[in-house]
Amino acid sequence: MATTIFISGIHGVGKTTLCNKITNHLGFRHYSCSDLIKQNSDYVETSKKIDNASRNQEVLLKAIENIKDKVYLLDGHFCLIDKLENVIQLDQSVFKSIAPKAIVNICCETSIIRERLINRDGKALSLTKLNELQSAEKTVSAEVAETLNIPYFVYTSSEPVDELITLLKQITL
């Protein structure tokens, strides 16, 4: 059974940056939920707003079955924005199926996230909507960790990673 470390956070919070730092320290392979969905379906991203979360989650679970790494990082979301800009929570059964050994939730000042998104994507949600989404992501990620009885760590984007690296070493031994 593989050891999956789930790295959560909203778009633009720094999931890829953190995963690269962890990979440099520990050598774990990094996968992105959205990349796995894109690579294993006819999904074409036209915006960060989703319209078929349940189908995407089925594709994701199928793609994860093909991962052969003993330990890996999986970055993704517990909450997303739908086409009407409502925050939606992904079905917790998906995370039970993924069965992560730990969850790391990344947080950051939403003004910084908004600036990153504008620089990267040319657009961003309002600060109010980003705050709502980040709050929901943090709440739901903690709930899932509690439900699964696994370690939960909140990491603030751009902080040193030493404590997190120590925790991940303990979990993956």
PDB file of C-alpha atoms in Angstrom:
ATOM      1  CA  MET A   1       0.000   0.000   0.000  1.00  0.00           C
ATOM      2  CA  ALA A   2       1.389   3.385  -1.018  1.00  0.00           C
ATOM      3  CA  THR A   3       1.849   6.231   1.419  1.00  0.00           C
ATOM      4  CA  THR A   4       0.040   9.307   0.133  1.00  0.00           C
ATOM      5  CA  ILE A   5       0.633  12.740   1.646  1.00  0.00           C
ATOM      6  CA  PHE A   6      -2.204  15.043   0.575  1.00  0.00           C
ATOM      7  CA  ILE A   7      -1.186  18.687   0.099  1.00  0.00           C
ATOM      8  CA  SER A   8      -4.266  20.921   0.077  1.00  0.00           C
ATOM      9  CA  GLY A   9      -4.910  24.572  -0.527  1.00  0.00           C
ATOM     10  CA  ILE A  10      -6.735  26.908  -2.844  1.00  0.00           C
ATOM     11  CA  HIS A  11      -5.500  27.892  -6.312  1.00  0.00           C
ATOM     12  CA  GLY A  12      -2.421  30.109  -6.070  1.00  0.00           C
ATOM     13  CA  VAL A  13      -1.561  29.329  -2.442  1.00  0.00           C
ATOM     14  CA  GLY A  14       1.743  27.631  -3.264  1.00  0.00           C
ATOM     15  CA  LYS A  15       1.040  23.886  -3.419  1.00  0.00           C
ATOM     16  CA  THR A  16       3.485  23.244  -6.264  1.00  0.00           C
ATOM     17  CA  THR A  17       6.189  25.357  -4.621  1.00  0.00           C
ATOM     18  CA  LEU A  18       5.822  23.474  -1.331  1.00  0.00           C
ATOM     19  CA  CYS A  19       5.756  20.095  -3.076  1.00  0.00           C
ATOM     20  CA  ASN A  20       8.969  20.992  -4.911  1.00  0.00           C
ATOM     21  CA  LYS A  21      10.633  21.871  -1.585  1.00  0.00           C
ATOM     22  CA  ILE A  22       9.493  18.587  -0.021  1.00  0.00           C
ATOM     23  CA  THR A  23      10.667  16.670  -3.090  1.00  0.00           C
ATOM     24  CA  ASN A  24      14.085  18.337  -2.881  1.00  0.00           C
ATOM     25  CA  HIS A  25      14.410  17.322   0.799  1.00  0.00           C
ATOM     26  CA  LEU A  26      12.840  13.863   0.774  1.00  0.00           C
ATOM     27  CA  GLY A  27      12.787  12.723  -2.852  1.00  0.00           C
ATOM     28  CA  PHE A  28       9.053  12.009  -2.940  1.00  0.00           C
ATOM     29  CA  ARG A  29       7.313  12.126  -6.309  1.00  0.00           C
ATOM     30  CA  HIS A  30       4.697  14.867  -6.686  1.00  0.00           C
ATOM     31  CA  TYR A  31       1.366  14.485  -8.488  1.00  0.00           C
ATOM     32  CA  SER A  32      -1.330  17.085  -9.015  1.00  0.00           C
ATOM     33  CA  CYS A  33      -4.974  15.997  -8.859  1.00  0.00           C
ATOM     34  CA  SER A  34      -5.875  18.369 -11.683  1.00  0.00           C
ATOM     35  CA  ASP A  35      -3.035  17.045 -13.873  1.00  0.00           C
ATOM     36  CA  LEU A  36      -4.087  13.446 -13.226  1.00  0.00           C
ATOM     37  CA  ILE A  37      -7.675  14.334 -14.158  1.00  0.00           C
ATOM     38  CA  LYS A  38      -6.553  16.116 -17.347  1.00  0.00           C
ATOM     39  CA  GLN A  39      -4.247  13.253 -18.372  1.00  0.00           C
ATOM     40  CA  ASN A  40      -6.906  10.583 -17.854  1.00  0.00           C
ATOM     41  CA  SER A  41     -10.026  12.160 -19.330  1.00  0.00           C
ATOM     42  CA  ASP A  42     -11.281  14.446 -22.052  1.00  0.00           C
ATOM     43  CA  TYR A  43     -11.305  17.285 -19.508  1.00  0.00           C
ATOM     44  CA  VAL A  44     -10.284  20.675 -20.875  1.00  0.00           C
ATOM     45  CA  GLU A  45      -9.753  23.464 -18.351  1.00  0.00           C
ATOM     46  CA  THR A  46     -11.294  26.731 -19.469  1.00  0.00           C
ATOM     47  CA  SER A  47     -11.374  28.286 -16.004  1.00  0.00           C
ATOM     48  CA  LYS A  48     -10.801  27.386 -12.362  1.00  0.00           C
ATOM     49  CA  LYS A  49     -14.577  27.056 -11.939  1.00  0.00           C
ATOM     50  CA  ILE A  50     -15.770  23.473 -12.201  1.00  0.00           C
ATOM     51  CA  ASP A  51     -19.017  21.987 -13.413  1.00  0.00           C
ATOM     52  CA  ASN A  52     -18.609  18.222 -13.017  1.00  0.00           C
ATOM     53  CA  ALA A  53     -16.805  17.537  -9.755  1.00  0.00           C
ATOM     54  CA  SER A  54     -18.096  13.997  -9.233  1.00  0.00           C
ATOM     55  CA  ARG A  55     -16.988  12.785 -12.683  1.00  0.00           C
ATOM     56  CA  ASN A  56     -13.569  14.379 -12.188  1.00  0.00           C
ATOM     57  CA  GLN A  57     -13.186  12.628  -8.830  1.00  0.00           C
ATOM     58  CA  GLU A  58     -13.974   9.242 -10.410  1.00  0.00           C
ATOM     59  CA  VAL A  59     -11.289   9.882 -13.045  1.00  0.00           C
ATOM     60  CA  LEU A  60      -8.857  10.906 -10.298  1.00  0.00           C
ATOM     61  CA  LEU A  61      -9.387   7.729  -8.271  1.00  0.00           C
ATOM     62  CA  LYS A  62      -8.830   5.601 -11.378  1.00  0.00           C
ATOM     63  CA  ALA A  63      -5.625   7.518 -12.190  1.00  0.00           C
ATOM     64  CA  ILE A  64      -4.299   7.089  -8.641  1.00  0.00           C
ATOM     65  CA  GLU A  65      -4.620   3.313  -9.028  1.00  0.00           C
ATOM     66  CA  ASN A  66      -1.845   3.527 -11.648  1.00  0.00           C
ATOM     67  CA  ILE A  67       0.648   5.308  -9.381  1.00  0.00           C
ATOM     68  CA  LYS A  68       3.431   2.882  -8.493  1.00  0.00           C
ATOM     69  CA  ASP A  69       5.453   5.049  -6.076  1.00  0.00           C
ATOM     70  CA  LYS A  70       5.726   3.781  -2.486  1.00  0.00           C
ATOM     71  CA  VAL A  71       5.484   7.324  -1.085  1.00  0.00           C
ATOM     72  CA  TYR A  72       4.167  10.325  -2.988  1.00  0.00           C
ATOM     73  CA  LEU A  73       2.721  13.804  -2.612  1.00  0.00           C
ATOM     74  CA  LEU A  74      -0.713  14.481  -4.059  1.00  0.00           C
ATOM     75  CA  ASP A  75      -1.758  18.097  -4.322  1.00  0.00           C
ATOM     76  CA  GLY A  76      -5.380  19.074  -4.660  1.00  0.00           C
ATOM     77  CA  HIS A  77      -8.427  20.610  -3.080  1.00  0.00           C
ATOM     78  CA  PHE A  78     -11.185  19.788  -0.616  1.00  0.00           C
ATOM     79  CA  CYS A  79     -13.294  22.708  -1.866  1.00  0.00           C
ATOM     80  CA  LEU A  80     -13.706  24.345  -5.258  1.00  0.00           C
ATOM     81  CA  ILE A  81     -15.675  27.126  -6.912  1.00  0.00           C
ATOM     82  CA  ASP A  82     -18.555  26.194  -9.193  1.00  0.00           C
ATOM     83  CA  LYS A  83     -19.717  28.062 -12.305  1.00  0.00           C
ATOM     84  CA  LEU A  84     -21.942  30.309 -10.158  1.00  0.00           C
ATOM     85  CA  GLU A  85     -18.992  31.162  -7.875  1.00  0.00           C
ATOM     86  CA  ASN A  86     -20.364  29.123  -4.988  1.00  0.00           C
ATOM     87  CA  VAL A  87     -17.893  27.285  -2.776  1.00  0.00           C
ATOM     88  CA  ILE A  88     -18.534  23.563  -3.065  1.00  0.00           C
ATOM     89  CA  GLN A  89     -17.118  20.809  -0.894  1.00  0.00           C
ATOM     90  CA  LEU A  90     -15.877  17.681  -2.637  1.00  0.00           C
ATOM     91  CA  ASP A  91     -17.375  14.417  -1.433  1.00  0.00           C
ATOM     92  CA  GLN A  92     -15.400  13.114   1.547  1.00  0.00           C
ATOM     93  CA  SER A  93     -15.706   9.561   0.245  1.00  0.00           C
ATOM     94  CA  VAL A  94     -13.098  10.484  -2.382  1.00  0.00           C
ATOM     95  CA  PHE A  95     -10.576  11.229   0.351  1.00  0.00           C
ATOM     96  CA  LYS A  96     -11.435   8.009   2.163  1.00  0.00           C
ATOM     97  CA  SER A  97     -10.624   6.204  -1.101  1.00  0.00           C
ATOM     98  CA  ILE A  98      -7.369   8.131  -1.551  1.00  0.00           C
ATOM     99  CA  ALA A  99      -6.535   7.167   2.065  1.00  0.00           C
ATOM    100  CA  PRO A 100      -3.788   9.712   2.728  1.00  0.00           C
ATOM    101  CA  LYS A 101      -1.435   9.093   5.659  1.00  0.00           C
ATOM    102  CA  ALA A 102      -1.369  12.844   6.410  1.00  0.00           C
ATOM    103  CA  ILE A 103      -2.881  16.102   5.206  1.00  0.00           C
ATOM    104  CA  VAL A 104      -0.951  19.345   4.872  1.00  0.00           C
ATOM    105  CA  ASN A 105      -3.131  22.423   4.356  1.00  0.00           C
ATOM    106  CA  ILE A 106      -1.350  25.470   2.947  1.00  0.00           C
ATOM    107  CA  CYS A 107      -2.623  28.940   3.838  1.00  0.00           C
ATOM    108  CA  CYS A 108      -1.523  32.376   2.712  1.00  0.00           C
ATOM    109  CA  GLU A 109      -2.727  35.969   2.845  1.00  0.00           C
ATOM    110  CA  THR A 110      -5.482  36.157   0.240  1.00  0.00           C
ATOM    111  CA  SER A 111      -4.137  39.448  -1.119  1.00  0.00           C
ATOM    112  CA  ILE A 112      -0.920  37.581  -2.014  1.00  0.00           C
ATOM    113  CA  ILE A 113      -2.902  34.691  -3.506  1.00  0.00           C
ATOM    114  CA  ARG A 114      -4.957  37.128  -5.587  1.00  0.00           C
ATOM    115  CA  GLU A 115      -1.802  38.810  -6.899  1.00  0.00           C
ATOM    116  CA  ARG A 116      -0.278  35.412  -7.786  1.00  0.00           C
ATOM    117  CA  LEU A 117      -3.428  34.355  -9.638  1.00  0.00           C
ATOM    118  CA  ILE A 118      -3.591  37.592 -11.615  1.00  0.00           C
ATOM    119  CA  ASN A 119       0.089  37.216 -12.566  1.00  0.00           C
ATOM    120  CA  ARG A 120      -0.323  33.528 -13.456  1.00  0.00           C
ATOM    121  CA  ASP A 121      -3.823  33.364 -14.939  1.00  0.00           C
ATOM    122  CA  GLY A 122      -4.612  36.977 -15.787  1.00  0.00           C
ATOM    123  CA  LYS A 123      -7.639  36.944 -13.465  1.00  0.00           C
ATOM    124  CA  ALA A 124      -8.679  36.092  -9.921  1.00  0.00           C
ATOM    125  CA  LEU A 125     -11.666  35.843  -7.631  1.00  0.00           C
ATOM    126  CA  SER A 126     -12.452  38.712  -5.277  1.00  0.00           C
ATOM    127  CA  LEU A 127     -10.662  38.862  -1.924  1.00  0.00           C
ATOM    128  CA  THR A 128     -13.974  38.087  -0.216  1.00  0.00           C
ATOM    129  CA  LYS A 129     -14.472  34.940  -2.310  1.00  0.00           C
ATOM    130  CA  LEU A 130     -10.832  33.874  -1.823  1.00  0.00           C
ATOM    131  CA  ASN A 131     -11.218  34.304   1.957  1.00  0.00           C
ATOM    132  CA  GLU A 132     -14.409  32.231   1.891  1.00  0.00           C
ATOM    133  CA  LEU A 133     -12.760  29.515  -0.193  1.00  0.00           C
ATOM    134  CA  GLN A 134      -9.586  29.376   1.917  1.00  0.00           C
ATOM    135  CA  SER A 135     -11.609  29.226   5.144  1.00  0.00           C
ATOM    136  CA  ALA A 136     -13.719  26.361   3.769  1.00  0.00           C
ATOM    137  CA  GLU A 137     -10.600  24.526   2.530  1.00  0.00           C
ATOM    138  CA  LYS A 138      -8.971  24.756   5.951  1.00  0.00           C
ATOM    139  CA  THR A 139     -12.124  23.640   7.781  1.00  0.00           C
ATOM    140  CA  VAL A 140     -12.878  20.706   5.493  1.00  0.00           C
ATOM    141  CA  SER A 141      -9.254  19.510   5.338  1.00  0.00           C
ATOM    142  CA  ALA A 142      -9.155  19.437   9.156  1.00  0.00           C
ATOM    143  CA  GLU A 143     -12.487  17.574   9.276  1.00  0.00           C
ATOM    144  CA  VAL A 144     -11.256  14.949   6.811  1.00  0.00           C
ATOM    145  CA  ALA A 145      -8.018  14.470   8.775  1.00  0.00           C
ATOM    146  CA  GLU A 146     -10.044  14.008  11.954  1.00  0.00           C
ATOM    147  CA  THR A 147     -12.450  11.583  10.262  1.00  0.00           C
ATOM    148  CA  LEU A 148      -9.549   9.545   8.867  1.00  0.00           C
ATOM    149  CA  ASN A 149      -7.629   9.852  12.165  1.00  0.00           C
ATOM    150  CA  ILE A 150      -4.453  10.999  10.424  1.00  0.00           C
ATOM    151  CA  PRO A 151      -1.918  13.760  11.150  1.00  0.00           C
ATOM    152  CA  TYR A 152      -2.899  17.256  10.044  1.00  0.00           C
ATOM    153  CA  PHE A 153      -0.492  20.115   9.545  1.00  0.00           C
ATOM    154  CA  VAL A 154      -1.217  23.736   8.621  1.00  0.00           C
ATOM    155  CA  TYR A 155       1.632  25.323   6.709  1.00  0.00           C
ATOM    156  CA  THR A 156       1.832  29.041   5.984  1.00  0.00           C
ATOM    157  CA  SER A 157       3.108  29.664   2.471  1.00  0.00           C
ATOM    158  CA  SER A 158       6.717  30.900   2.313  1.00  0.00           C
ATOM    159  CA  GLU A 159       7.525  29.837   5.904  1.00  0.00           C
ATOM    160  CA  PRO A 160      10.517  27.522   6.536  1.00  0.00           C
ATOM    161  CA  VAL A 161       9.740  23.853   5.853  1.00  0.00           C
ATOM    162  CA  ASP A 162      11.955  22.254   8.527  1.00  0.00           C
ATOM    163  CA  GLU A 163       9.163  21.323  10.947  1.00  0.00           C
ATOM    164  CA  LEU A 164       7.031  19.948   8.121  1.00  0.00           C
ATOM    165  CA  ILE A 165       9.935  17.891   6.738  1.00  0.00           C
ATOM    166  CA  THR A 166      10.508  16.386  10.204  1.00  0.00           C
ATOM    167  CA  LEU A 167       6.827  15.465  10.479  1.00  0.00           C
ATOM    168  CA  LEU A 168       6.762  13.899   7.012  1.00  0.00           C
ATOM    169  CA  LYS A 169       9.896  11.856   7.763  1.00  0.00           C
ATOM    170  CA  GLN A 170       8.185  10.431  10.862  1.00  0.00           C
ATOM    171  CA  ILE A 171       5.018   9.587   8.942  1.00  0.00           C
ATOM    172  CA  THR A 172       6.788   7.902   6.041  1.00  0.00           C
ATOM    173  CA  LEU A 173       9.300   5.780   7.985  1.00  0.00           C
TER     174      LEU A 173
END
